[in-house]
Tab-separated table of C-alpha atoms and ligand atoms in Angstrom:
chain	number	residue	atom	x	y	z
A	1	MET	CA	116.684	71.707	130.224
A	2	LYS	CA	116.094	71.516	126.467
A	3	THR	CA	114.425	74.066	124.181
A	4	ASN	CA	113.842	74.478	120.453
A	5	ALA	CA	115.765	77.268	118.758
A	6	ILE	CA	117.289	78.454	115.511
A	7	ARG	CA	121.047	77.928	115.211
A	8	ILE	CA	123.584	78.825	112.526
A	9	ASN	CA	126.841	76.925	112.088
A	10	ASN	CA	128.061	79.039	109.143
A	11	TYR	CA	127.342	82.479	107.743
A	12	GLY	CA	125.284	82.601	104.581
A	13	GLY	CA	121.791	82.931	103.116
A	14	PRO	CA	118.523	81.829	104.764
A	15	GLU	CA	119.513	78.195	104.126
A	16	VAL	CA	121.987	78.326	107.059
A	17	LEU	CA	119.094	78.726	109.542
A	18	GLU	CA	118.540	75.401	111.343
A	19	TYR	CA	115.614	74.690	113.684
A	20	CYS	CA	116.843	72.271	116.325
A	21	GLU	CA	116.763	71.222	119.972
A	22	VAL	CA	119.427	72.880	122.143
A	23	GLU	CA	120.466	72.759	125.786
A	24	LEU	CA	119.462	75.805	127.863
A	25	PRO	CA	122.397	76.851	130.097
A	26	GLU	CA	122.062	77.162	133.903
A	27	LEU	CA	120.575	80.505	134.947
A	28	GLU	CA	123.177	83.109	136.036
A	29	GLU	CA	122.490	85.208	139.157
A	30	ASN	CA	121.625	88.343	137.117
A	31	GLU	CA	119.438	86.531	134.581
A	32	ALA	CA	115.793	85.630	134.068
A	33	ARG	CA	114.540	82.633	132.103
A	34	ILE	CA	111.915	83.729	129.589
A	35	LYS	CA	109.375	81.526	127.836
A	36	HIS	CA	108.870	83.386	124.560
A	37	THR	CA	105.358	84.041	123.304
A	38	ALA	CA	106.244	86.203	120.273
A	39	ILE	CA	109.552	87.013	118.586
A	40	GLY	CA	110.275	90.127	116.520
A	41	LEU	CA	111.918	89.738	113.100
A	42	ASN	CA	114.393	92.511	112.268
A	43	PHE	CA	116.658	93.333	109.361
A	44	ILE	CA	119.647	93.204	111.733
A	45	ASP	CA	119.014	89.450	112.027
A	46	THR	CA	120.012	89.116	108.367
A	47	TYR	CA	123.320	90.942	109.066
A	48	HIS	CA	124.088	88.474	111.883
A	49	ARG	CA	123.150	85.549	109.633
A	50	SER	CA	125.254	86.764	106.675
A	51	GLY	CA	128.307	87.636	108.784
A	52	LEU	CA	128.133	91.383	108.082
A	53	TYR	CA	127.939	91.700	111.890
A	54	PRO	CA	130.252	88.855	112.996
A	55	MET	CA	129.517	86.522	115.943
A	56	ASP	CA	131.202	83.456	117.408
A	57	LEU	CA	129.772	80.378	115.638
A	58	PRO	CA	127.736	78.298	116.160
A	59	ALA	CA	125.300	80.979	117.265
A	60	GLY	CA	121.663	81.745	117.889
A	61	LEU	CA	119.863	84.555	116.109
A	62	GLY	CA	117.288	87.208	116.918
A	63	SER	CA	117.460	90.405	118.971
A	64	GLU	CA	113.903	90.951	120.255
A	65	ALA	CA	111.121	88.966	121.897
A	66	ALA	CA	108.274	89.051	124.384
A	67	GLY	CA	107.394	86.336	126.875
A	68	ILE	CA	106.756	85.259	130.443
A	69	VAL	CA	109.405	85.154	133.180
A	70	GLU	CA	109.671	81.510	134.287
A	71	ALA	CA	112.568	81.764	136.750
A	72	ILE	CA	114.967	84.408	138.096
A	73	GLY	CA	118.539	84.362	139.391
A	74	ASN	CA	119.343	85.247	143.012
A	75	ASP	CA	120.357	88.869	142.299
A	76	VAL	CA	117.332	89.806	140.187
A	77	THR	CA	115.023	92.527	141.523
A	78	SER	CA	113.760	94.199	138.333
A	79	VAL	CA	111.257	91.441	137.399
A	80	LYS	CA	109.475	88.509	139.084
A	81	VAL	CA	108.233	85.103	137.978
A	82	GLY	CA	105.028	85.456	135.943
A	83	ASP	CA	105.770	88.967	134.612
A	84	ARG	CA	105.072	89.601	130.931
A	85	VAL	CA	108.265	91.131	129.556
A	86	VAL	CA	109.868	92.325	126.342
A	87	TYR	CA	113.507	92.966	125.485
A	88	THR	CA	115.998	93.779	122.807
A	89	GLY	CA	119.707	93.121	123.045
A	90	ARG	CA	122.666	90.847	122.632
A	91	PRO	CA	123.721	88.095	122.302
A	92	PRO	CA	121.312	87.163	119.516
A	93	ASP	CA	119.191	84.193	120.666
A	94	SER	CA	115.575	85.290	120.680
A	95	TYR	CA	114.698	82.853	117.852
A	96	SER	CA	113.982	80.245	120.531
A	97	GLU	CA	111.166	78.901	122.701
A	98	LYS	CA	113.063	79.808	125.868
A	99	ARG	CA	116.228	81.681	126.731
A	100	ASN	CA	118.108	83.228	129.659
A	101	PHE	CA	118.694	86.974	129.505
A	102	ASP	CA	120.128	89.804	131.631
A	103	ALA	CA	117.139	90.826	133.781
A	104	ASP	CA	118.188	94.504	133.821
A	105	GLN	CA	117.426	94.675	130.113
A	106	LEU	CA	113.859	93.382	130.509
A	107	VAL	CA	110.891	95.722	130.501
A	108	VAL	CA	107.487	94.753	131.885
A	109	ILE	CA	104.787	95.042	129.191
A	110	PRO	CA	101.892	97.361	130.132
A	111	ASP	CA	98.455	95.687	130.478
A	112	LYS	CA	97.047	97.470	127.423
A	113	ILE	CA	99.705	96.005	125.103
A	114	LYS	CA	99.634	92.374	123.955
A	115	ASP	CA	102.771	90.217	123.806
A	116	GLU	CA	102.651	90.075	119.997
A	117	GLN	CA	102.396	93.850	119.787
A	118	ALA	CA	105.316	94.322	122.163
A	119	ALA	CA	107.486	91.916	120.156
A	120	ALA	CA	106.482	93.715	116.960
A	121	ILE	CA	107.461	97.199	118.096
A	122	PHE	CA	110.103	97.097	120.795
A	123	LEU	CA	113.382	97.142	118.849
A	124	LYS	CA	111.801	99.025	115.942
A	125	GLY	CA	109.985	101.524	118.154
A	126	LEU	CA	113.020	102.218	120.344
A	127	THR	CA	114.939	102.779	117.119
A	128	ALA	CA	112.322	105.287	115.949
A	129	TRP	CA	112.580	106.921	119.401
A	130	TYR	CA	116.330	107.499	119.259
A	131	LEU	CA	116.286	108.483	115.577
A	132	LEU	CA	113.595	111.135	116.012
A	133	ARG	CA	114.210	112.218	119.614
A	134	LYS	CA	117.995	111.848	120.082
A	135	SER	CA	120.068	111.487	116.876
A	136	TYR	CA	118.347	114.496	115.384
A	137	LYS	CA	115.528	116.023	117.448
A	138	VAL	CA	112.638	116.491	115.065
A	139	GLN	CA	110.839	119.814	115.547
A	140	SER	CA	107.416	120.871	114.392
A	141	GLY	CA	107.652	122.138	110.799
A	142	ASP	CA	110.770	120.136	109.899
A	143	ASP	CA	110.946	118.482	106.501
A	144	VAL	CA	112.057	114.874	107.023
A	145	LEU	CA	113.081	112.287	104.408
A	146	LEU	CA	112.645	108.669	105.528
A	147	TYR	CA	113.634	105.581	103.527
A	148	ALA	CA	111.804	102.205	103.724
A	149	ALA	CA	108.809	104.153	105.013
A	150	ALA	CA	106.473	101.132	104.776
A	151	GLY	CA	108.873	98.803	106.626
A	152	GLY	CA	109.020	97.825	110.290
A	153	VAL	CA	110.924	100.836	111.617
A	154	GLY	CA	109.442	102.914	108.794
A	155	LEU	CA	105.743	102.676	109.663
A	156	ILE	CA	106.429	103.507	113.305
A	157	ALA	CA	108.792	106.383	112.445
A	158	CYS	CA	106.293	107.905	109.946
A	159	GLN	CA	103.585	108.047	112.597
A	160	TRP	CA	105.950	109.347	115.280
A	161	ALA	CA	107.505	112.032	113.075
A	162	LYS	CA	104.052	113.187	112.008
A	163	HIS	CA	103.013	113.341	115.670
A	164	LEU	CA	106.041	115.574	116.344
A	165	GLY	CA	104.736	117.968	113.685
A	166	ALA	CA	107.117	117.152	110.847
A	167	ARG	CA	106.305	117.060	107.174
A	168	VAL	CA	107.284	113.467	106.313
A	169	ILE	CA	108.524	112.491	102.855
A	170	GLY	CA	108.739	108.705	102.576
A	171	VAL	CA	110.685	106.615	100.067
A	172	VAL	CA	109.199	103.225	99.113
A	173	SER	CA	109.602	100.788	96.213
A	174	ASN	CA	106.024	100.382	94.973
A	175	ASP	CA	102.512	101.881	94.924
A	176	GLU	CA	101.071	99.467	97.485
A	177	LYS	CA	103.770	100.465	99.982
A	178	ALA	CA	103.141	104.114	99.053
A	179	MET	CA	99.490	103.814	100.114
A	180	LEU	CA	100.468	102.112	103.343
A	181	ALA	CA	103.065	104.760	104.212
A	182	LYS	CA	100.546	107.525	103.436
A	183	SER	CA	97.953	105.968	105.709
A	184	ASN	CA	100.586	105.918	108.472
A	185	GLY	CA	101.531	109.587	108.385
A	186	CYS	CA	103.630	110.209	105.272
A	187	ASP	CA	102.708	113.488	103.610
A	188	ASP	CA	104.517	112.791	100.346
A	189	ILE	CA	105.980	109.719	98.706
A	190	ILE	CA	108.956	109.272	96.422
A	191	LEU	CA	109.334	105.937	94.637
A	192	SER	CA	112.820	104.484	94.999
A	193	ASP	CA	113.384	104.368	91.226
A	194	GLU	CA	112.763	108.128	90.889
A	195	ASN	CA	115.554	110.712	91.117
A	196	ILE	CA	115.276	111.247	94.866
A	197	PRO	CA	117.229	114.554	95.256
A	198	GLU	CA	115.314	116.077	92.327
A	199	ARG	CA	111.960	115.032	93.775
A	200	VAL	CA	112.969	116.328	97.212
A	201	LYS	CA	113.874	119.704	95.694
A	202	GLU	CA	110.495	119.811	93.894
A	203	LEU	CA	108.693	119.110	97.164
A	204	THR	CA	110.684	121.665	99.212
A	205	ASP	CA	110.847	124.758	96.985
A	206	SER	CA	114.414	123.800	95.925
A	207	ILE	CA	115.636	123.981	99.529
A	208	GLY	CA	116.104	120.332	100.547
A	209	VAL	CA	115.219	118.609	103.820
A	210	GLY	CA	116.811	119.237	107.203
A	211	VAL	CA	117.274	115.552	108.010
A	212	VAL	CA	117.442	112.267	106.117
A	213	TYR	CA	116.919	108.952	107.916
A	214	ASP	CA	118.565	106.451	105.580
A	215	SER	CA	118.440	102.717	106.344
A	216	VAL	CA	119.290	101.592	102.825
A	217	GLY	CA	123.010	102.415	103.118
A	218	ARG	CA	125.369	101.932	100.211
A	219	ASP	CA	122.974	102.553	97.287
A	220	THR	CA	121.433	105.767	98.627
A	221	PHE	CA	124.255	107.513	100.513
A	222	PHE	CA	124.982	110.224	97.943
A	223	SER	CA	121.302	110.682	97.014
A	224	SER	CA	120.708	111.310	100.687
A	225	LEU	CA	123.483	113.917	100.917
A	226	ASP	CA	122.131	115.584	97.758
A	227	SER	CA	118.656	115.818	99.343
A	228	LEU	CA	119.817	117.896	102.320
A	229	LYS	CA	119.670	121.643	102.779
A	230	PRO	CA	122.837	123.464	104.002
A	231	HIS	CA	123.854	122.292	107.513
A	232	GLY	CA	121.435	119.355	107.193
A	233	ILE	CA	122.081	116.017	108.856
A	234	LEU	CA	122.184	112.535	107.374
A	235	VAL	CA	121.361	109.820	109.898
A	236	THR	CA	122.561	106.674	108.140
A	237	PHE	CA	121.367	103.805	110.313
A	238	GLY	CA	121.136	100.650	108.212
A	239	ASN	CA	122.625	98.534	105.439
A	240	ALA	CA	119.662	97.061	103.534
A	241	SER	CA	121.661	97.466	100.285
A	242	GLY	CA	125.063	96.928	101.942
A	243	PRO	CA	127.284	99.081	104.178
A	244	VAL	CA	128.200	102.617	103.082
A	245	ASP	CA	131.606	102.815	101.390
A	246	PRO	CA	134.316	105.083	102.814
A	247	PHE	CA	133.868	108.704	101.696
A	248	ALA	CA	135.851	111.951	101.827
A	249	PRO	CA	134.742	114.605	104.363
A	250	ALA	CA	135.076	117.135	101.516
A	251	GLU	CA	131.805	115.662	100.167
A	252	LEU	CA	130.101	117.300	103.170
A	253	ALA	CA	131.830	120.651	102.572
A	254	LYS	CA	130.893	120.922	98.929
A	255	ARG	CA	127.222	120.316	99.810
A	256	HIS	CA	127.289	123.201	102.326
A	257	SER	CA	128.529	122.003	105.713
A	258	LEU	CA	126.500	118.819	106.147
A	259	TYR	CA	126.615	116.428	109.113
A	260	VAL	CA	126.608	112.630	109.032
A	261	THR	CA	125.987	110.300	111.965
A	262	ARG	CA	125.964	106.496	112.027
A	263	PRO	CA	124.101	105.559	115.241
A	264	ILE	CA	123.181	102.205	116.811
A	265	LEU	CA	120.299	101.581	119.202
A	266	ALA	CA	122.468	99.942	121.878
A	267	ASP	CA	124.264	103.243	122.546
A	268	PHE	CA	120.997	104.988	123.422
A	269	ILE	CA	119.603	102.399	125.867
A	270	SER	CA	122.741	101.071	127.547
A	271	GLU	CA	121.744	102.683	130.881
A	272	ARG	CA	118.566	101.268	132.408
A	273	GLU	CA	117.140	104.770	132.973
A	274	ASN	CA	117.373	105.466	129.224
A	275	LEU	CA	115.771	102.121	128.395
A	276	VAL	CA	112.905	102.871	130.773
A	277	GLU	CA	112.494	106.440	129.459
A	278	ALA	CA	112.377	105.214	125.864
A	279	SER	CA	110.035	102.302	126.613
A	280	ASN	CA	107.616	104.531	128.537
A	281	GLU	CA	107.512	107.059	125.718
A	282	LEU	CA	106.916	104.320	123.130
A	283	PHE	CA	104.288	102.460	125.158
A	284	ASP	CA	102.446	105.709	125.962
A	285	LEU	CA	102.182	106.590	122.276
A	286	VAL	CA	100.965	103.075	121.453
A	287	SER	CA	98.482	102.951	124.354
A	288	SER	CA	97.045	106.341	123.438
A	289	GLY	CA	96.587	105.315	119.794
A	290	VAL	CA	99.115	107.787	118.334
A	291	ILE	CA	101.196	104.895	117.023
A	292	LYS	CA	99.268	101.982	115.527
A	293	ILE	CA	101.015	98.652	115.243
A	294	SER	CA	100.936	96.822	111.922
A	295	ILE	CA	101.784	93.135	112.308
A	296	ASN	CA	101.542	92.259	108.640
A	297	GLN	CA	103.329	88.883	108.632
A	298	ARG	CA	103.404	85.961	111.080
A	299	TYR	CA	105.479	82.781	110.688
A	300	PRO	CA	105.941	79.740	112.927
A	301	LEU	CA	109.478	79.838	114.403
A	302	LYS	CA	110.390	76.699	112.468
A	303	ASP	CA	109.669	78.619	109.208
A	304	THR	CA	112.174	81.388	109.941
A	305	ARG	CA	113.963	80.706	106.636
A	306	GLN	CA	110.880	81.815	104.709
A	307	ALA	CA	110.578	84.908	106.903
A	308	HIS	CA	114.175	85.882	106.024
A	309	ILE	CA	113.586	85.255	102.311
A	310	ASP	CA	110.503	87.488	102.344
A	311	LEU	CA	112.180	90.265	104.385
A	312	GLU	CA	115.247	90.418	102.137
A	313	SER	CA	113.209	90.300	98.934
A	314	ARG	CA	111.230	93.362	100.123
A	315	LYS	CA	107.955	91.443	100.303
A	316	THR	CA	107.151	92.365	103.900
A	317	THR	CA	105.581	95.566	105.207
A	318	GLY	CA	105.316	96.830	108.769
A	319	SER	CA	106.301	94.372	111.505
A	320	THR	CA	106.825	90.629	111.270
A	321	ILE	CA	106.693	88.201	114.168
A	322	LEU	CA	107.758	84.601	114.643
A	323	ILE	CA	105.578	82.399	116.823
A	324	PRO	CA	107.462	79.824	118.938
B	401	NAP	N1	121.181	101.345	113.604
B	401	NAP	C1	120.189	100.912	114.334
B	401	NAP	O1	120.174	101.104	115.546
B	401	NAP	C2	119.052	100.178	113.696
B	401	NAP	C3	118.063	99.608	114.479
B	401	NAP	C4	116.981	98.992	113.856
B	401	NAP	C5	116.935	98.911	112.469
B	401	NAP	N2	117.949	99.426	111.743
B	401	NAP	C6	117.906	99.383	110.278
B	401	NAP	O2	116.660	99.882	109.864
B	401	NAP	C7	116.301	99.279	108.637
B	401	NAP	C8	114.893	98.795	108.728
B	401	NAP	O3	114.837	97.632	109.559
B	401	NAP	P1	113.499	96.787	109.620
B	401	NAP	O4	113.809	95.594	110.446
B	401	NAP	O5	112.373	97.659	109.990
B	401	NAP	O6	113.332	96.303	108.101
B	401	NAP	P2	112.247	96.755	107.016
B	401	NAP	O7	112.320	98.229	106.831
B	401	NAP	O8	110.940	96.167	107.373
B	401	NAP	O9	112.769	96.033	105.714
B	401	NAP	C9	113.783	96.584	104.947
B	401	NAP	C10	113.229	97.496	103.820
B	401	NAP	O10	114.325	98.181	103.245
B	401	NAP	C11	114.001	98.535	101.925
B	401	NAP	N3	115.137	98.249	101.045
B	401	NAP	C12	115.766	99.162	100.300
B	401	NAP	N4	116.763	98.605	99.619
B	401	NAP	C13	116.760	97.295	99.911
B	401	NAP	C14	117.564	96.204	99.491
B	401	NAP	N5	118.575	96.346	98.622
B	401	NAP	N6	117.281	94.993	100.020
B	401	NAP	C15	116.286	94.827	100.892
B	401	NAP	N7	115.491	95.839	101.330
B	401	NAP	C16	115.722	97.068	100.833
B	401	NAP	C17	112.752	97.725	101.528
B	401	NAP	O11	111.666	98.639	101.489
B	401	NAP	P3	111.265	99.229	100.030
B	401	NAP	O12	110.920	98.022	99.194
B	401	NAP	O13	110.082	100.113	100.271
B	401	NAP	O14	112.467	99.975	99.536
B	401	NAP	C18	112.591	96.737	102.663
B	401	NAP	O15	111.231	96.393	102.887
B	401	NAP	C19	117.353	98.214	108.348
B	401	NAP	O16	118.306	98.736	107.457
B	401	NAP	C20	117.974	97.983	109.704
B	401	NAP	O17	119.283	97.527	109.635
B	401	NAP	C21	119.006	100.054	112.322
């Protein structure tokens, strides 16, 4: 069986993304075949494309999609043909009309949530879940600093952190994004060209925040450490500006016994019970209106190059989906 999909033969910029016809492999016993209806675009896709996160080439791309189960392998009990499902996981190949995927990693989409919405929030929302509920458990009254607050993960995390009772300080690169982040739960905004630690001190009576969620990486690592109060925790979870350089643990001592963690989503949902727990919590918050979904960009799958150009040049806000 043939399907249309994005393939890369070499690492590089958006120009390496090729839209082509590929052969769909035979279904394995543990797999379901999914006909995609909406595909989530994520910054991690750019790391796979550039080679920052290496893969065997040629390779597909994309780590999140929603769709309909078309066929199941003999051992599959978690889903049935006709189910509307969403997933995130490896290997990257969700930039495709159809794919086969491990059925244990599929989650049935609740009736109240549309396919496009599920594809827009699954990877990003599960990331917000583990950041705020597991990596560092946000408590009511916490001061939280969150980078890329108007981005895909950002808009969900702002709303979720606010719901947990935090005071959310968002970092964004322009006034338009500032307004968007504010309307999604940010209490205060710092523009990325300001002196971030100084502004944080101004906003927190010179104390600093208890936690920083930093997805920018290399460029902001030390600003993030300098924004923390004693014993605070830096959750560095992305590389939008490049990976963080090696650093000396003494940097944590001289800033008063700080903690740093570098988590990845896969480690928090590797057991099905954790995936189900996280999905239920996310879907409940979306269904009850606590978290609103902003799908601010849509591209046909064949125009994925343009989607990558816009994401990397910081033109997008909220979630972006590709339509197969
Ligand atoms: N570790 C994990 O488990 C995990 C899981 C999901 C996502 N992530 C990370 O979370 C981050 C957000 O992912 P997303 O898909 O939701 O993307 P996104 O936030 O929608 O887009 C990235 C944003 O990062 C900001 N940024 C700052 N410096 C940048 C630079 N040098 N180049 C490009 N963008 C820059 C931009 O916002 P401003 O213009 O406002 O600065 C940009 O809009 C990414 O770093 C991603 O790798 C990590």
